[in-house]
Tab-separated table of C-alpha atoms in Angstrom:
chain	number	residue	atom	x	y	z
A	652	GLY	CA	0.000	0.000	0.000
A	653	ILE	CA	0.850	3.637	-0.177
A	654	GLN	CA	3.393	4.970	2.334
A	655	VAL	CA	3.026	8.382	3.967
A	656	GLU	CA	5.900	10.077	5.746
A	657	GLN	CA	5.552	13.317	7.698
A	658	SER	CA	8.348	15.549	8.884
A	659	PRO	CA	9.456	16.753	11.281
A	660	PRO	CA	7.935	14.425	13.896
A	661	ASP	CA	8.125	17.143	16.545
A	662	LEU	CA	8.352	20.910	16.319
A	663	ILE	CA	8.609	23.505	19.084
A	664	LEU	CA	8.072	27.177	18.254
A	665	GLN	CA	7.774	30.482	19.994
A	666	GLU	CA	4.506	32.273	19.488
A	667	GLY	CA	4.656	34.389	16.345
A	668	ALA	CA	7.081	32.146	14.457
A	669	ASN	CA	6.385	30.556	11.083
A	670	SER	CA	6.663	26.854	10.259
A	671	THR	CA	6.498	24.395	7.392
A	672	LEU	CA	5.276	20.818	7.764
A	673	ARG	CA	5.936	18.267	5.066
A	674	CYS	CA	4.095	15.162	3.849
A	675	ASN	CA	5.743	12.769	1.383
A	676	PHE	CA	3.840	9.925	-0.226
A	677	SER	CA	5.004	6.949	-2.216
A	678	ASP	CA	2.452	6.779	-5.027
A	679	SER	CA	0.127	8.931	-7.109
A	680	VAL	CA	-2.898	10.090	-5.134
A	681	ASN	CA	-6.348	11.367	-5.975
A	682	ASN	CA	-7.066	12.912	-2.617
A	683	LEU	CA	-5.046	14.484	0.154
A	684	GLN	CA	-6.143	16.126	3.370
A	685	TRP	CA	-4.467	17.967	6.218
A	686	PHE	CA	-5.949	17.673	9.708
A	687	HIS	CA	-5.259	19.288	13.059
A	688	GLN	CA	-5.860	17.143	16.128
A	689	ASN	CA	-6.396	19.312	19.170
A	690	PRO	CA	-5.401	18.275	22.721
A	691	TRP	CA	-8.895	16.817	23.238
A	692	GLY	CA	-8.475	14.490	20.286
A	693	GLN	CA	-10.851	16.211	17.889
A	694	LEU	CA	-9.690	16.007	14.261
A	695	ILE	CA	-10.333	19.203	12.361
A	696	ASN	CA	-10.217	19.213	8.583
A	697	LEU	CA	-7.839	21.983	7.484
A	698	PHE	CA	-7.513	21.444	3.754
A	699	TYR	CA	-8.624	19.071	1.062
A	700	ILE	CA	-5.818	19.571	-1.424
A	701	PRO	CA	-4.941	16.799	-3.906
A	702	SER	CA	-3.086	19.401	-5.972
A	703	GLY	CA	-2.391	23.102	-6.084
A	704	THR	CA	-2.364	25.728	-3.359
A	705	LYS	CA	-4.994	26.867	-0.879
A	706	GLN	CA	-5.015	29.424	1.899
A	707	ASN	CA	-7.200	29.877	4.932
A	708	GLY	CA	-6.169	32.727	7.193
A	709	ARG	CA	-2.724	32.062	8.661
A	710	LEU	CA	-2.619	28.572	7.174
A	711	SER	CA	-1.844	27.585	3.633
A	712	ALA	CA	-1.059	24.329	1.869
A	713	THR	CA	0.571	23.305	-1.365
A	714	THR	CA	0.525	19.880	-2.980
A	715	VAL	CA	2.882	19.016	-5.829
A	716	ALA	CA	1.298	15.777	-6.949
A	717	THR	CA	3.883	15.035	-9.651
A	718	GLU	CA	6.640	15.118	-7.029
A	719	ARG	CA	4.550	13.350	-4.382
A	720	TYR	CA	4.651	15.820	-1.552
A	721	SER	CA	2.525	18.358	0.231
A	722	LEU	CA	3.460	21.251	2.509
A	723	LEU	CA	1.463	22.921	5.253
A	724	TYR	CA	2.513	26.464	6.196
A	725	ILE	CA	1.607	28.051	9.490
A	726	SER	CA	2.397	31.743	9.823
A	727	SER	CA	2.441	33.859	12.979
A	728	SER	CA	1.823	30.780	15.114
A	729	GLN	CA	-0.395	30.972	18.188
A	730	THR	CA	-0.585	28.708	21.242
A	731	THR	CA	-3.923	27.412	19.964
A	732	ASP	CA	-2.068	25.985	16.940
A	733	SER	CA	-0.515	23.380	19.236
A	734	GLY	CA	-1.487	19.783	18.593
A	735	VAL	CA	-0.777	17.094	16.050
A	736	TYR	CA	-0.997	17.716	12.320
A	737	PHE	CA	-1.833	14.765	10.099
A	738	CYS	CA	-1.628	14.257	6.397
A	739	ALA	CA	-3.953	11.642	4.847
A	740	VAL	CA	-3.771	10.432	1.260
A	741	GLY	CA	-5.855	8.144	-0.895
A	742	THR	CA	-5.808	6.743	-4.381
A	743	GLY	CA	-9.537	6.347	-4.924
A	744	ASN	CA	-12.527	8.612	-5.046
A	745	THR	CA	-12.609	10.123	-1.590
A	746	ASN	CA	-16.315	9.552	-1.299
A	747	ALA	CA	-15.879	5.802	-1.577
A	748	GLY	CA	-12.269	5.228	-0.865
A	749	LYS	CA	-9.873	4.845	1.975
A	750	SER	CA	-7.094	7.095	3.145
A	751	THR	CA	-3.721	6.318	4.657
A	752	PHE	CA	-2.545	8.590	7.443
A	753	GLY	CA	0.971	9.620	8.286
A	754	ASP	CA	2.203	9.471	11.866
A	755	GLY	CA	1.804	13.202	12.268
A	756	THR	CA	3.845	16.212	13.326
A	757	THR	CA	3.436	17.274	16.947
A	758	LEU	CA	3.555	21.066	17.163
A	759	THR	CA	4.064	22.884	20.434
A	760	VAL	CA	3.759	26.672	20.381
A	761	LYS	CA	5.140	28.352	23.495
A	762	PRO	CA	3.884	31.748	24.683
B	857	SER	CA	-27.137	20.810	8.804
B	858	GLN	CA	-24.955	17.738	8.555
B	859	THR	CA	-23.416	16.447	11.756
B	860	ILE	CA	-21.788	13.291	13.020
B	861	HIS	CA	-22.311	11.984	16.545
B	862	GLN	CA	-20.232	9.445	18.376
B	863	TRP	CA	-20.595	8.042	21.876
B	864	PRO	CA	-19.539	7.414	24.536
B	865	ALA	CA	-16.619	9.837	24.819
B	866	THR	CA	-14.661	7.626	27.224
B	867	LEU	CA	-14.990	4.014	28.227
B	868	VAL	CA	-13.117	1.753	30.630
B	869	GLN	CA	-13.850	-1.923	30.141
B	870	PRO	CA	-12.378	-5.104	31.653
B	871	VAL	CA	-10.634	-7.669	29.495
B	872	GLY	CA	-13.138	-10.165	28.125
B	873	SER	CA	-16.129	-7.838	28.270
B	874	PRO	CA	-18.196	-6.915	25.183
B	875	LEU	CA	-18.023	-3.579	23.381
B	876	SER	CA	-20.477	-1.478	21.421
B	877	LEU	CA	-19.622	1.966	20.052
B	878	GLU	CA	-22.179	3.889	18.062
B	879	CYS	CA	-21.880	6.513	15.366
B	880	THR	CA	-24.727	8.332	13.673
B	881	VAL	CA	-24.849	10.950	10.938
B	882	GLU	CA	-27.581	13.541	10.586
B	883	GLY	CA	-28.657	15.659	7.653
B	884	THR	CA	-27.745	13.307	4.821
B	885	SER	CA	-28.616	9.965	3.321
B	886	ASN	CA	-26.542	6.997	2.214
B	887	PRO	CA	-23.246	8.334	3.533
B	888	ASN	CA	-19.979	6.409	3.314
B	889	LEU	CA	-18.955	5.655	6.884
B	890	TYR	CA	-15.601	4.686	8.397
B	891	TRP	CA	-14.166	3.451	11.694
B	892	TYR	CA	-10.566	4.421	12.455
B	893	ARG	CA	-8.407	3.601	15.468
B	894	GLN	CA	-5.542	5.683	16.778
B	895	ALA	CA	-2.944	4.119	19.042
B	896	ALA	CA	-1.110	6.420	21.433
B	897	GLY	CA	1.328	8.676	19.582
B	898	ARG	CA	0.490	7.247	16.187
B	899	GLY	CA	-1.552	8.017	13.114
B	900	LEU	CA	-4.946	6.618	12.318
B	901	GLN	CA	-5.562	3.116	11.047
B	902	LEU	CA	-8.665	2.281	9.035
B	903	LEU	CA	-10.620	-0.603	10.585
B	904	PHE	CA	-13.892	-0.762	8.636
B	905	TYR	CA	-15.793	1.168	6.032
B	906	SER	CA	-19.321	0.930	4.688
B	907	VAL	CA	-20.943	2.246	1.513
B	908	GLY	CA	-24.484	1.191	2.464
B	909	ILE	CA	-26.756	-0.731	4.827
B	910	GLY	CA	-25.331	-4.155	5.567
B	911	GLN	CA	-22.217	-3.509	3.456
B	912	ILE	CA	-19.070	-3.710	5.560
B	913	SER	CA	-15.472	-3.936	4.408
B	914	SER	CA	-12.784	-4.903	6.886
B	915	GLU	CA	-9.285	-3.593	6.468
B	916	VAL	CA	-7.360	-5.472	9.135
B	917	PRO	CA	-7.912	-8.807	10.889
B	918	GLN	CA	-8.809	-8.135	14.481
B	919	ASN	CA	-10.985	-8.779	17.449
B	920	LEU	CA	-13.558	-6.244	16.284
B	921	SER	CA	-16.570	-6.239	13.972
B	922	ALA	CA	-18.782	-3.553	12.483
B	923	SER	CA	-22.407	-3.365	11.476
B	924	ARG	CA	-24.633	-0.892	9.703
B	925	PRO	CA	-28.206	-1.670	10.691
B	926	GLN	CA	-29.596	1.644	9.418
B	927	ASP	CA	-28.578	4.077	6.704
B	928	ARG	CA	-27.003	6.618	9.046
B	929	GLN	CA	-25.869	4.322	11.868
B	930	PHE	CA	-22.520	2.568	12.133
B	931	ILE	CA	-21.656	0.331	15.086
B	932	LEU	CA	-18.307	-1.049	16.204
B	933	SER	CA	-18.457	-4.164	18.375
B	934	SER	CA	-16.447	-6.816	20.101
B	935	LYS	CA	-17.580	-9.955	21.880
B	936	LYS	CA	-14.517	-10.112	24.138
B	937	LEU	CA	-12.146	-7.195	24.522
B	938	LEU	CA	-8.362	-7.634	24.624
B	939	LEU	CA	-5.843	-5.315	26.227
B	940	SER	CA	-4.599	-4.506	22.727
B	941	ASP	CA	-8.007	-3.080	21.803
B	942	SER	CA	-7.280	0.013	23.892
B	943	GLY	CA	-7.080	3.179	21.831
B	944	PHE	CA	-8.924	6.151	20.450
B	945	TYR	CA	-11.739	5.176	18.072
B	946	LEU	CA	-13.010	7.652	15.526
B	947	CYS	CA	-15.966	7.477	13.209
B	948	ALA	CA	-15.888	9.455	9.973
B	949	TRP	CA	-17.913	10.174	6.887
B	950	THR	CA	-17.290	11.935	3.591
B	951	PRO	CA	-19.811	14.762	3.021
B	952	TYR	CA	-18.256	16.392	-0.023
B	953	TYR	CA	-14.509	16.265	-0.264
B	954	GLY	CA	-12.502	14.450	2.338
B	955	TYR	CA	-13.338	13.125	5.747
B	956	THR	CA	-15.275	14.669	8.605
B	957	PHE	CA	-14.646	12.975	11.943
B	958	GLY	CA	-16.719	12.473	15.065
B	959	SER	CA	-15.352	13.482	18.437
B	960	GLY	CA	-14.005	9.994	19.191
B	961	THR	CA	-14.224	7.404	21.960
B	962	ARG	CA	-11.239	6.815	24.198
B	963	LEU	CA	-11.322	3.123	25.146
B	964	THR	CA	-9.169	1.709	27.927
B	965	VAL	CA	-9.231	-2.036	28.455
B	966	VAL	CA	-8.089	-3.022	31.944
C-alpha cells in the first residue's frame, strides 16, 4: 500500500514564528487532506488539497502531486495551533475510498 | 445541517467484556462511513468502512466487527475485549470532499 511520511515528527516554536510541515507519499494520489488534532483528540479538517495551493487565514497548503509531496505552512503561530498535524492520502474517489494517514507532526507553540 | 455523533466519549472496560460503540450521521442519506483507530502517539488506522446498509469492508484482521443496521448508523463491536483493543476510536464520513470525523471514543481495556 501507499506509504506516507511526515516531517518533522516534533516541532517547538515560539509564538509568532512561522513553520512548514511536510508530507511525502510513495504513489500517485487522488485525494489528500491535512488535519489538526487538538489536545482533546478532535480532528479538524484543514484542507482538502490533492493538488495546487490553498489558503485559509494564517494557514496555507501546497501539494505538488507530480513530485509526491505536500506542505502545510503556518504563519504567525499561536498557542492554539498546538497539537498534532496529520496528512492523509488516498488513491480512490474520496467519497468511496480509503485514506492512509501519516504518523503526524506534533507542534508545540510556546507563549 | 450535517453532523456526526459518536458516543460514549470515554470508556473503561475489563478484558473479556463486550463492546459497542455507536456513530450516527444527521442531515444526509446513504453516507460512506468509516471506523478508524488511533494508538497512542500514532496516526490513524482504518478498521472498517461501509458504503451502504449491511455492506461492511474490513481492512485489518482483528478482534472487532462492524455493522450498519440503518442508513445513518454505524456500530463497532467486540464480543470479548483484549488489552490490545485500547485506543482512540473515531468514526468518519465523507460529506463532499474528504473526511469529517466524530469526536471519538477513548477506550481503555483493563
